[in-house]
PDB file of C-alpha atoms and ligand atoms in Angstrom:
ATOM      1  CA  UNK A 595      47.980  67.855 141.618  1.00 37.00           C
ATOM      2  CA  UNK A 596      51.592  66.376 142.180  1.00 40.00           C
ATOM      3  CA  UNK A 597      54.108  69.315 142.250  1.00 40.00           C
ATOM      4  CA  UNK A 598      57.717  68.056 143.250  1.00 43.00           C
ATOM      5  CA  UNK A 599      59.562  69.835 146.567  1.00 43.00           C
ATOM      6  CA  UNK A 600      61.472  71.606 143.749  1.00 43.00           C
ATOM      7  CA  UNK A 601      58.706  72.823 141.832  1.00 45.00           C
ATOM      8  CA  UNK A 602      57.612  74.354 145.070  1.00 46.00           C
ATOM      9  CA  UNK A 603      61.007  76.248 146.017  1.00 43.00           C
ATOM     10  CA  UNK A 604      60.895  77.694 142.025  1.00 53.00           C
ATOM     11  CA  UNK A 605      57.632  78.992 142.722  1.00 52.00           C
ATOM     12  CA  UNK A 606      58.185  80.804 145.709  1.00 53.00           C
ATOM     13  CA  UNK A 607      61.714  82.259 144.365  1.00 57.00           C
ATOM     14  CA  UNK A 608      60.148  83.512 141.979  1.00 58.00           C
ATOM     15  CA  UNK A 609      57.316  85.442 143.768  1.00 70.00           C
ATOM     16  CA  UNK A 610      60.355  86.793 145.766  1.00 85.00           C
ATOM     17  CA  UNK A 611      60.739  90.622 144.660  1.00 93.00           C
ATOM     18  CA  UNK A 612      64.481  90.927 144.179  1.00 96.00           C
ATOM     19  CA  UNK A 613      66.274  94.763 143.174  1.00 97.00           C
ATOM     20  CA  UNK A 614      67.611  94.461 139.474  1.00 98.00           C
ATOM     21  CA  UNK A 615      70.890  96.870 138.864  1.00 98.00           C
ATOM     22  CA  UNK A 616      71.656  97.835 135.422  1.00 98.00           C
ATOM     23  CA  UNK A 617      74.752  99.671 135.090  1.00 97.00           C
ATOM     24  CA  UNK A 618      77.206 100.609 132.301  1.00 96.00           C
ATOM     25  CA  UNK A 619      78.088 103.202 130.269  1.00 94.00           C
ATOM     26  CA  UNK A 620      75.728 106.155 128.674  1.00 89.00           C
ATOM     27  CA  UNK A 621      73.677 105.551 125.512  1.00 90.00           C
ATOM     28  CA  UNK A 622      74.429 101.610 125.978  1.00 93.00           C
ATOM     29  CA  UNK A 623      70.274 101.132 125.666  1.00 91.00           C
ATOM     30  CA  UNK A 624      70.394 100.480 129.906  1.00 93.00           C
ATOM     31  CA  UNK A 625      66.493 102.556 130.434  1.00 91.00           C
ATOM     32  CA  UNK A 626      65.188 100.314 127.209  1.00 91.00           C
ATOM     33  CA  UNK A 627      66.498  97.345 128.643  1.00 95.00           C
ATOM     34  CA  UNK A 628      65.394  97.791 131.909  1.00 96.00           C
ATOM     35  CA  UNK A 629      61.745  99.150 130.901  1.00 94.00           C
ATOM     36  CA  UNK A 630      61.196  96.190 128.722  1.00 94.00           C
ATOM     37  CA  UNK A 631      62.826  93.518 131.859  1.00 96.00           C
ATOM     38  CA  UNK A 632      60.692  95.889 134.207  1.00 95.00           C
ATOM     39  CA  UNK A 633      57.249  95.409 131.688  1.00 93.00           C
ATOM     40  CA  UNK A 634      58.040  91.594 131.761  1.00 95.00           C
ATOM     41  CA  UNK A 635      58.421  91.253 135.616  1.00 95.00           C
ATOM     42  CA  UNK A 636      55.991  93.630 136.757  1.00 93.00           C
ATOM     43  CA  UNK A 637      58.479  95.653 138.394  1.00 95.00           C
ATOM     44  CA  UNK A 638      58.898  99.138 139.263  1.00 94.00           C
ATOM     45  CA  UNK A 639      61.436 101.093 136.612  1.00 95.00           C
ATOM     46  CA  UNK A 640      63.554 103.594 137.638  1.00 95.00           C
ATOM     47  CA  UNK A 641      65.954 105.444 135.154  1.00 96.00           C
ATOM     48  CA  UNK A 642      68.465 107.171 137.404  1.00 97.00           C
ATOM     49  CA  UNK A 643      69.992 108.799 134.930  1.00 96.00           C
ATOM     50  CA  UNK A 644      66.852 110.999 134.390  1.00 97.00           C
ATOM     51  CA  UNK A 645      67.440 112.026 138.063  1.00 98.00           C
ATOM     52  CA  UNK A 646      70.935 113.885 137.438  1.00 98.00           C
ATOM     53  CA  UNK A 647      69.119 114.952 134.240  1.00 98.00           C
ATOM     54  CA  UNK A 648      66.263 116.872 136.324  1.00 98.00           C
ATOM     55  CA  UNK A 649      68.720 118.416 138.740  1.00 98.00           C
ATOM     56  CA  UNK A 650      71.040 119.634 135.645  1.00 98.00           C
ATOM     57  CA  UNK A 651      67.945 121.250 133.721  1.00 98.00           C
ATOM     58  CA  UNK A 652      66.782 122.961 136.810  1.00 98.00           C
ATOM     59  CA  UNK A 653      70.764 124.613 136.851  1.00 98.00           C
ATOM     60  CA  UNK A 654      70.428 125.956 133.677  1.00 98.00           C
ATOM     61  CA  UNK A 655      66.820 126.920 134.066  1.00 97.00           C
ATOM     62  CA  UNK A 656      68.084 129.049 137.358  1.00 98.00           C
ATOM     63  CA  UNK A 657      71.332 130.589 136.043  1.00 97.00           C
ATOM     64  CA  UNK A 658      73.308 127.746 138.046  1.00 98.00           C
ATOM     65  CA  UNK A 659      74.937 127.017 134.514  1.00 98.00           C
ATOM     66  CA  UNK A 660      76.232 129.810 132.317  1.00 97.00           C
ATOM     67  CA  UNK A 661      77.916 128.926 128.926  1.00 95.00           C
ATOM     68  CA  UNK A 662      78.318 125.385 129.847  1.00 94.00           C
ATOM     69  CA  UNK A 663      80.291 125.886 132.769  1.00 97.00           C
ATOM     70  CA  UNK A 664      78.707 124.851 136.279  1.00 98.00           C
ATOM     71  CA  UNK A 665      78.788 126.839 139.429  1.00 98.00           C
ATOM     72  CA  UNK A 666      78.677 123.760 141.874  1.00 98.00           C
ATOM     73  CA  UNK A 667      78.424 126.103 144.751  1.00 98.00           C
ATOM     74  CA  UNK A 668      74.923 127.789 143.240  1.00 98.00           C
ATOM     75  CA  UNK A 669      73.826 124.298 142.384  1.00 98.00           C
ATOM     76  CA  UNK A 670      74.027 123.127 145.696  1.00 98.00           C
ATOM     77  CA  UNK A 671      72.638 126.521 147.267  1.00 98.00           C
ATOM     78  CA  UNK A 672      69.494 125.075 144.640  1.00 98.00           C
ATOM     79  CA  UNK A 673      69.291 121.698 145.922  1.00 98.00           C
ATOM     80  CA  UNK A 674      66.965 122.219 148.759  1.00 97.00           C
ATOM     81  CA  UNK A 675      64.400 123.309 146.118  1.00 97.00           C
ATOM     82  CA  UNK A 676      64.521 121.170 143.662  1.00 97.00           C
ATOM     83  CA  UNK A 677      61.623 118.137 143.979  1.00 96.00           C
ATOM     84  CA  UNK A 678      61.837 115.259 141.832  1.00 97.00           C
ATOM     85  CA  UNK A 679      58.465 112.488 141.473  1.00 96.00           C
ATOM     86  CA  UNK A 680      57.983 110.652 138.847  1.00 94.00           C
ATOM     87  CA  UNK A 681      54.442 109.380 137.832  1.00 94.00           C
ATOM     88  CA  UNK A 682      53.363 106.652 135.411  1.00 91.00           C
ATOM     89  CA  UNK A 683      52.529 107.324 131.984  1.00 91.00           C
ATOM     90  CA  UNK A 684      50.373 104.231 130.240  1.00 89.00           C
ATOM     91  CA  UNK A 685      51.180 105.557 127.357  1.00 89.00           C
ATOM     92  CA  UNK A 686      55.055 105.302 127.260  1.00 83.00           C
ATOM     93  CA  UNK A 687      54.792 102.449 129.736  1.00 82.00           C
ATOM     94  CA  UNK A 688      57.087 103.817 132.146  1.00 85.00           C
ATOM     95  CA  UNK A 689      57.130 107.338 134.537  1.00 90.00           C
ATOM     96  CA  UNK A 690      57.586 110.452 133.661  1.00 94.00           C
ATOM     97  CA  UNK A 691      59.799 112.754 135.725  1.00 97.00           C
ATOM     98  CA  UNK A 692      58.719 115.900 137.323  1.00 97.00           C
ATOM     99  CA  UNK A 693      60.689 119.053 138.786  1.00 97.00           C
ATOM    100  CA  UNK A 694      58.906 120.758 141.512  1.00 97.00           C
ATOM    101  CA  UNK A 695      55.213 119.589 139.515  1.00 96.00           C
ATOM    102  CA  UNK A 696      56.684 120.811 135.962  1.00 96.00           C
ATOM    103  CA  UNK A 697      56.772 117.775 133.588  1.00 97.00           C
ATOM    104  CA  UNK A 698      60.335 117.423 132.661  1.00 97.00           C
ATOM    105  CA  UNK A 699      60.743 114.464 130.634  1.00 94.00           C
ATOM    106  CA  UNK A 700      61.567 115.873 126.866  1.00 91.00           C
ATOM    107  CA  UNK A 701      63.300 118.867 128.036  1.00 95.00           C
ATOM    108  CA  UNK A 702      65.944 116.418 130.233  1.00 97.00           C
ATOM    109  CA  UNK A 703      67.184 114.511 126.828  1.00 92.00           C
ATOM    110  CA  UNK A 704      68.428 117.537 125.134  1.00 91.00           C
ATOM    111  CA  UNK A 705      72.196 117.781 124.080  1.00 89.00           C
ATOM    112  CA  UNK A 706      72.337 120.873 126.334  1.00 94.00           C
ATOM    113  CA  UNK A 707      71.533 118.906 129.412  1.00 96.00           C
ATOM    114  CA  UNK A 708      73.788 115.938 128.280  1.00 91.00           C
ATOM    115  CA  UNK A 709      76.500 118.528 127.846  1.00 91.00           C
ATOM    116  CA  UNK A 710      76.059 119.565 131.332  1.00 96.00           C
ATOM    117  CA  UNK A 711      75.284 116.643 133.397  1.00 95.00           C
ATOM    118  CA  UNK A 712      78.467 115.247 133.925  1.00 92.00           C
ATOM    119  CA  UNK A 713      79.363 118.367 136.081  1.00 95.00           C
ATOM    120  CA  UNK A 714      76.446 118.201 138.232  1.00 97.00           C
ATOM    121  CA  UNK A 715      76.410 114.470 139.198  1.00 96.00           C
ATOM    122  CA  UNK A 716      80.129 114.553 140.180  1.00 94.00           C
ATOM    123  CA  UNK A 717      78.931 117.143 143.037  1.00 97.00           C
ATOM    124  CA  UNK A 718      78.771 115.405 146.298  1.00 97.00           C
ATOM    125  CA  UNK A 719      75.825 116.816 147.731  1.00 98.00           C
ATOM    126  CA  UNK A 720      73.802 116.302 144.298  1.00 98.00           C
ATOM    127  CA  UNK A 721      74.341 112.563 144.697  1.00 97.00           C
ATOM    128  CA  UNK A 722      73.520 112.281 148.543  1.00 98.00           C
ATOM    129  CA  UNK A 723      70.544 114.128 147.412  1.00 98.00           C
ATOM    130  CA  UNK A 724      69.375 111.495 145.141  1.00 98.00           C
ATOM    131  CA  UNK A 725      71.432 107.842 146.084  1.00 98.00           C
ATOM    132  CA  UNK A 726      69.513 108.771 149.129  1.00 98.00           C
ATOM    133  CA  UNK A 727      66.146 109.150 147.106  1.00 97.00           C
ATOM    134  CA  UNK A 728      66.853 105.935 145.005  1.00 98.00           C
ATOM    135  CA  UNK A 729      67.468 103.761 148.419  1.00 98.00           C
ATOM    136  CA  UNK A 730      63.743 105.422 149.757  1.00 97.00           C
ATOM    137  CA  UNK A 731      62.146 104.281 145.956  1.00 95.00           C
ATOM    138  CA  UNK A 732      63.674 100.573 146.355  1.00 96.00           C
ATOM    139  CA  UNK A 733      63.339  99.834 149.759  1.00 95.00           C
ATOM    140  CA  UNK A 734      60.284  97.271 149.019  1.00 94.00           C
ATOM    141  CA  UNK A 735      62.407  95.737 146.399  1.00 95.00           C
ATOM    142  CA  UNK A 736      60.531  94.657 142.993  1.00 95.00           C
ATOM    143  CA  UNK A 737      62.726  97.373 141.116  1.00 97.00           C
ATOM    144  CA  UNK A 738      64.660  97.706 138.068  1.00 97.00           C
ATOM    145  CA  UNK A 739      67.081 100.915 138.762  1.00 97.00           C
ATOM    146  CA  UNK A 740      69.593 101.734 135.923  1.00 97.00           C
ATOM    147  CA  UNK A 741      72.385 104.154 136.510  1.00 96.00           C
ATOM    148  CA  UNK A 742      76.244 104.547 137.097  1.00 95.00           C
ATOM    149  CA  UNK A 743      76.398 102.939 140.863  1.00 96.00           C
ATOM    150  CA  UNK A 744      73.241 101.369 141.003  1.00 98.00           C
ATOM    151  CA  UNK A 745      75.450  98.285 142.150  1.00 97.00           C
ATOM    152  CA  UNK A 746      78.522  99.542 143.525  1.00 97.00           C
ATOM    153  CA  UNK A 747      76.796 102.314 146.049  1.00 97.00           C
ATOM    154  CA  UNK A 748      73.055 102.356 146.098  1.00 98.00           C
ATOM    155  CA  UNK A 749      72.339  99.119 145.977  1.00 98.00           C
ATOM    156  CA  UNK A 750      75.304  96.862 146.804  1.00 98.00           C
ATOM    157  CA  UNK A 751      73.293  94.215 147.866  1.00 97.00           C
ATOM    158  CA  UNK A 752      71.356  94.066 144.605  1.00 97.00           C
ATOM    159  CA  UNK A 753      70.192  89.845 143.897  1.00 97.00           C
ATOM    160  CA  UNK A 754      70.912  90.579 139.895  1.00 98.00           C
ATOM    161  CA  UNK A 755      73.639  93.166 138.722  1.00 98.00           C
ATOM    162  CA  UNK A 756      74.381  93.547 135.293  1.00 98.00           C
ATOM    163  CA  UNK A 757      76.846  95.784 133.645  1.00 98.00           C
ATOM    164  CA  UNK A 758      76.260  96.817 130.160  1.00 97.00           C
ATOM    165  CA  UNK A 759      78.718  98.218 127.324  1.00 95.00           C
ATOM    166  CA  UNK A 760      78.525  98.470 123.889  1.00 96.00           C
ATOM    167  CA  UNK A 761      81.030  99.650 121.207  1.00 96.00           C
ATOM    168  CA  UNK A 762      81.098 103.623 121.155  1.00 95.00           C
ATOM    169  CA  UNK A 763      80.727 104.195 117.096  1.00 96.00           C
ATOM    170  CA  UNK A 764      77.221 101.616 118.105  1.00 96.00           C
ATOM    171  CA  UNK A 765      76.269 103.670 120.920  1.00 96.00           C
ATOM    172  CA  UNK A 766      76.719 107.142 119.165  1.00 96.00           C
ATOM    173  CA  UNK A 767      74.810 106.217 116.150  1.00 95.00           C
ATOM    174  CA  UNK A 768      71.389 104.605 118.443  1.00 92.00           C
ATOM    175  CA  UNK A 769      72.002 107.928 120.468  1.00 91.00           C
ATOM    176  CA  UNK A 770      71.764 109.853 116.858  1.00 95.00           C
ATOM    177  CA  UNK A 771      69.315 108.185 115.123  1.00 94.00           C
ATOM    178  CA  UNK A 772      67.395 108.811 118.657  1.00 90.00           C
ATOM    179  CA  UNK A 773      67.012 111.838 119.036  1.00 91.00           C
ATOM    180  CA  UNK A 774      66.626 112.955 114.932  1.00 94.00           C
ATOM    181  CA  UNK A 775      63.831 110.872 115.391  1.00 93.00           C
ATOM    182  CA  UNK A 776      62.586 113.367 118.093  1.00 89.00           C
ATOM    183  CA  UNK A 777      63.353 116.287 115.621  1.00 92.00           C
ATOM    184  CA  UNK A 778      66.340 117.242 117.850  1.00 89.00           C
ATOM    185  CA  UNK A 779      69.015 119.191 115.328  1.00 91.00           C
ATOM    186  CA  UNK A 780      72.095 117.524 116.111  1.00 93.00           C
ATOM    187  CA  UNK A 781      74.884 116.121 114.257  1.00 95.00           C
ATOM    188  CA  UNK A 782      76.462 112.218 114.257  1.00 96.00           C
ATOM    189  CA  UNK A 783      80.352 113.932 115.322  1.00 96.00           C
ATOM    190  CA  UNK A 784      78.417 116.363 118.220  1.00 95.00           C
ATOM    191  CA  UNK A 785      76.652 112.868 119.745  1.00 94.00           C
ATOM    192  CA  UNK A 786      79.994 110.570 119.030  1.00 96.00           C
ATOM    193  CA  UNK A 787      81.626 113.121 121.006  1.00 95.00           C
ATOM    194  CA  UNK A 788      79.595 113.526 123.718  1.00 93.00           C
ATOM    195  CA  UNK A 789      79.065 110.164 124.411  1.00 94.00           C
ATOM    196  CA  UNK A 790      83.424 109.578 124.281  1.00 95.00           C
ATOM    197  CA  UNK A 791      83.564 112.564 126.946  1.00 93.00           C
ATOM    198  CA  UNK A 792      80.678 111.075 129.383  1.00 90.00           C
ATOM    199  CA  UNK A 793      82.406 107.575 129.650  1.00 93.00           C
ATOM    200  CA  UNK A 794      85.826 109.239 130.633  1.00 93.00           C
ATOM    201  CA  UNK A 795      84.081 111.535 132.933  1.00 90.00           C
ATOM    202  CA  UNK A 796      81.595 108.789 134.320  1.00 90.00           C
ATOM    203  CA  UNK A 797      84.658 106.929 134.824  1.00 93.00           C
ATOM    204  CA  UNK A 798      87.196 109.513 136.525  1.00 94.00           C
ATOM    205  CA  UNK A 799      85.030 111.370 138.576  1.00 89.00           C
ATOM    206  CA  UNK A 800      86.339 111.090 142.056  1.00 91.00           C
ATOM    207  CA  UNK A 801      83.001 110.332 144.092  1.00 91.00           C
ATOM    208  CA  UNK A 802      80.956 107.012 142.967  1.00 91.00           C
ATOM    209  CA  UNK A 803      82.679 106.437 139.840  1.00 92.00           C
ATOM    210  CA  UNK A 804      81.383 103.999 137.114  1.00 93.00           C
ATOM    211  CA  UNK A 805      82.881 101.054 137.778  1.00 93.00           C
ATOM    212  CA  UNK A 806      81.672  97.179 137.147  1.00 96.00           C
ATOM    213  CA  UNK A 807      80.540  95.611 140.506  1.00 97.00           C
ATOM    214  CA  UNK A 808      82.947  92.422 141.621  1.00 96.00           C
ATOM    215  CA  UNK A 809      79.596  90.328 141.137  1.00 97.00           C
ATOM    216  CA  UNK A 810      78.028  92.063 138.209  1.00 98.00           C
ATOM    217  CA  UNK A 811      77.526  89.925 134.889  1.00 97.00           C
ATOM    218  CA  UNK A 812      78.521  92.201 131.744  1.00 97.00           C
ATOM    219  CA  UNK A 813      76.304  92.277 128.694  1.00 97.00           C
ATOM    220  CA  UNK A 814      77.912  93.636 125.707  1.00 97.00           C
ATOM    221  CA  UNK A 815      75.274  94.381 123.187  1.00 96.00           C
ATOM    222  CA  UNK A 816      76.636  96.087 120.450  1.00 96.00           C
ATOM    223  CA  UNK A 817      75.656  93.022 118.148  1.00 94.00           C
ATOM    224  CA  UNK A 818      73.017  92.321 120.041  1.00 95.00           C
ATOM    225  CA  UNK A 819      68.973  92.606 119.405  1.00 92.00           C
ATOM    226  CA  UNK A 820      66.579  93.057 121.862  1.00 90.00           C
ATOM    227  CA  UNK A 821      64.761  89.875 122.028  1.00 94.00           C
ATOM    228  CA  UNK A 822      68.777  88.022 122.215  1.00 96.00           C
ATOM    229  CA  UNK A 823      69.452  90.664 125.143  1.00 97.00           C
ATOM    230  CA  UNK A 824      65.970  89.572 127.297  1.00 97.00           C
ATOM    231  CA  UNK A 825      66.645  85.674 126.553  1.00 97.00           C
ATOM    232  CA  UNK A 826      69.626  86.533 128.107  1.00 98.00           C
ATOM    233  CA  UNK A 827      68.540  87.931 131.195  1.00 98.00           C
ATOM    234  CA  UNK A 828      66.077  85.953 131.498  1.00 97.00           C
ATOM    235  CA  UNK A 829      68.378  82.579 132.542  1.00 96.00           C
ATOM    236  CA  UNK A 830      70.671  85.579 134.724  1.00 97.00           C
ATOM    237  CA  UNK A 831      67.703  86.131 135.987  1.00 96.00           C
ATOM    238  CA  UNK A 832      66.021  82.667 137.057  1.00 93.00           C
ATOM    239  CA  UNK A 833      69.265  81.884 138.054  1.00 92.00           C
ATOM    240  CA  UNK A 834      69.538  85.380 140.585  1.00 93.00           C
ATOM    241  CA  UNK A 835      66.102  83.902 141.719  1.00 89.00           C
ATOM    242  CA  UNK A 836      67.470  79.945 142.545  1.00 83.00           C
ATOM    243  CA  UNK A 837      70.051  81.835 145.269  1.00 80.00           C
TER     244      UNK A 837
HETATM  245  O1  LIG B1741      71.842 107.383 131.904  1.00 76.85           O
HETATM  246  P1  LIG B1741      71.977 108.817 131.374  1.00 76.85           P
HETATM  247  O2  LIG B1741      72.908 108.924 130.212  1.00 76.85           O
HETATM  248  O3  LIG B1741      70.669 109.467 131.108  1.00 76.85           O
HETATM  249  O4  LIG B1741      72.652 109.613 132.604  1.00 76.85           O
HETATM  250  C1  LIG B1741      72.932 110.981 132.529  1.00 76.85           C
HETATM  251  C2  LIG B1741      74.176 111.295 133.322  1.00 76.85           C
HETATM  252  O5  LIG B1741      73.927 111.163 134.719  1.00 76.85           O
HETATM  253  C3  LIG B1741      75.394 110.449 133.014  1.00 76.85           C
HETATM  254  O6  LIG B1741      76.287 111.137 132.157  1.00 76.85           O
HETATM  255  C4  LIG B1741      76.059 110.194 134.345  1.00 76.85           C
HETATM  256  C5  LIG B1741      75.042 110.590 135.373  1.00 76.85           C
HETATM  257  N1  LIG B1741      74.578 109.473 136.197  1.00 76.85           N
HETATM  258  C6  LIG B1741      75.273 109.199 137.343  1.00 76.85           C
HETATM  259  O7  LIG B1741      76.295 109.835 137.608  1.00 76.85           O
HETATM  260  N2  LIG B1741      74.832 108.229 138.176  1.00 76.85           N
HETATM  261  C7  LIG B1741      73.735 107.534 137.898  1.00 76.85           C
HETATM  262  N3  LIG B1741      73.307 106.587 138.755  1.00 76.85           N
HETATM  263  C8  LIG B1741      73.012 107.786 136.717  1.00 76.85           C
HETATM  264  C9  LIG B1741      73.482 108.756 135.871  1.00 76.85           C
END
């Protein structure tokens, strides 16, 4: 069969396994996003986020948090203990997060633990801990890692970085109609807020703040559906792939 010289460079760019970074601000749809481009690729997902999640809900499991208010110093005299793996579930199509063997996954998305998170993943040693973890998971490339600094720290020489935002009123009512639908008793203001009080804190923390990449493409999706945001990244990604 006749294949054209060009047909023959597409082919093999696209068997190349390149890292994908999603980053952006919280509740923007970044772990659906880059499940469903991870699904489509065959490519190893991993939500970061769920990370700084595990390391918060151990805190407050081990008196490290105490009315909201983090002791940095106890949750760093906890970090030598604390053992994060994730392991594929079929069922939800991507992995599950475990702390020290304990599946950890619905007790991580509580308000409690969003409340709390920003405190722990602005301590220095808490991010060592797992940037260094995140470099270890995408060292064979072939990964879809969304995050805060997936692009600007962990992996700066990502092929495809993509920055995602979305209106805040958008992103508080997905958040909300989220987690009702897992029976969690919350209220529209308590999620509105929360989200408002991650992005300044995500964005003014002094270590590894969230901050678009020079080379990142943004993807605003607040009027967005999902099929409109994978067409999308589809032609950012052939395109990552042709470099
Ligand atoms: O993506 P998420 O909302 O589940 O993330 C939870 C928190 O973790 C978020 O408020 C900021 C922090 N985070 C971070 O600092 N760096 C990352 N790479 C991922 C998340």
């Amino acid at each position: 069969m006749y294949c054209p010289m060009d047909c023959n460079v597409k082919m093999e760019n696209r068997n190349r396994k390149i890292v994908i970074a999603i980053d952006g601000f919280s509740s923007c749809g970044k772990s659906t996003f880059a499940k469903a481009i991870a699904a489509r690729l065959g490519y190893i997902f991993i939500d970061t986020g769920a990370m700084y999640r595990a390391v918060t809900l151990y805190a407050l499991d081990h008196g490290a948090i105490r009315s909201g208010v983090v002791d940095e110093d106890a949750v760093r005299a906890l970090l030598g203990q604390i053992d994060i793996t994730f392991r594929f579930n079929p069922g939800r199509g991507a992995s599950d997060i475990y702390v020290n063997g304990d599946l950890a996954e619905g007790r991580i998305r509580t308000i409690e633990v969003s409340n709390c998170v920003s405190g722990v993943s602005s301590i220095r040693e808490v991010r060592e801990k797992l940037v260094a973890m995140q470099q270890r998971m995408g060292r064979d490339r072939g990964v879809v890692m969304d995050g805060r600094d997936i692009g600007t720290v962990v992996f700066p020489d990502a092929e495809l970085k993509i920055f995602m935002t979305a209106d805040p009123e958008v992103r508080a009512d997905r958040r909300y109609a989220e987690l009702r639908g897992k029976g969690m008793d919350v209220t529209r203001e308590e999620v509105l807020a929360n989200v408002i009080a991650r992005d300044e804190a995500d964005m003014h923390r002094a270590i590894s703040p969230l901050r678009q990449a020079d080379d990142a493409v943004v993807l605003d999706n607040s009027h967005m559906s999902v099929d409109e945001q994978m067409a999308w990244f589809m032609e950012r990604y052939e395109q990552a792939c042709r470099k």
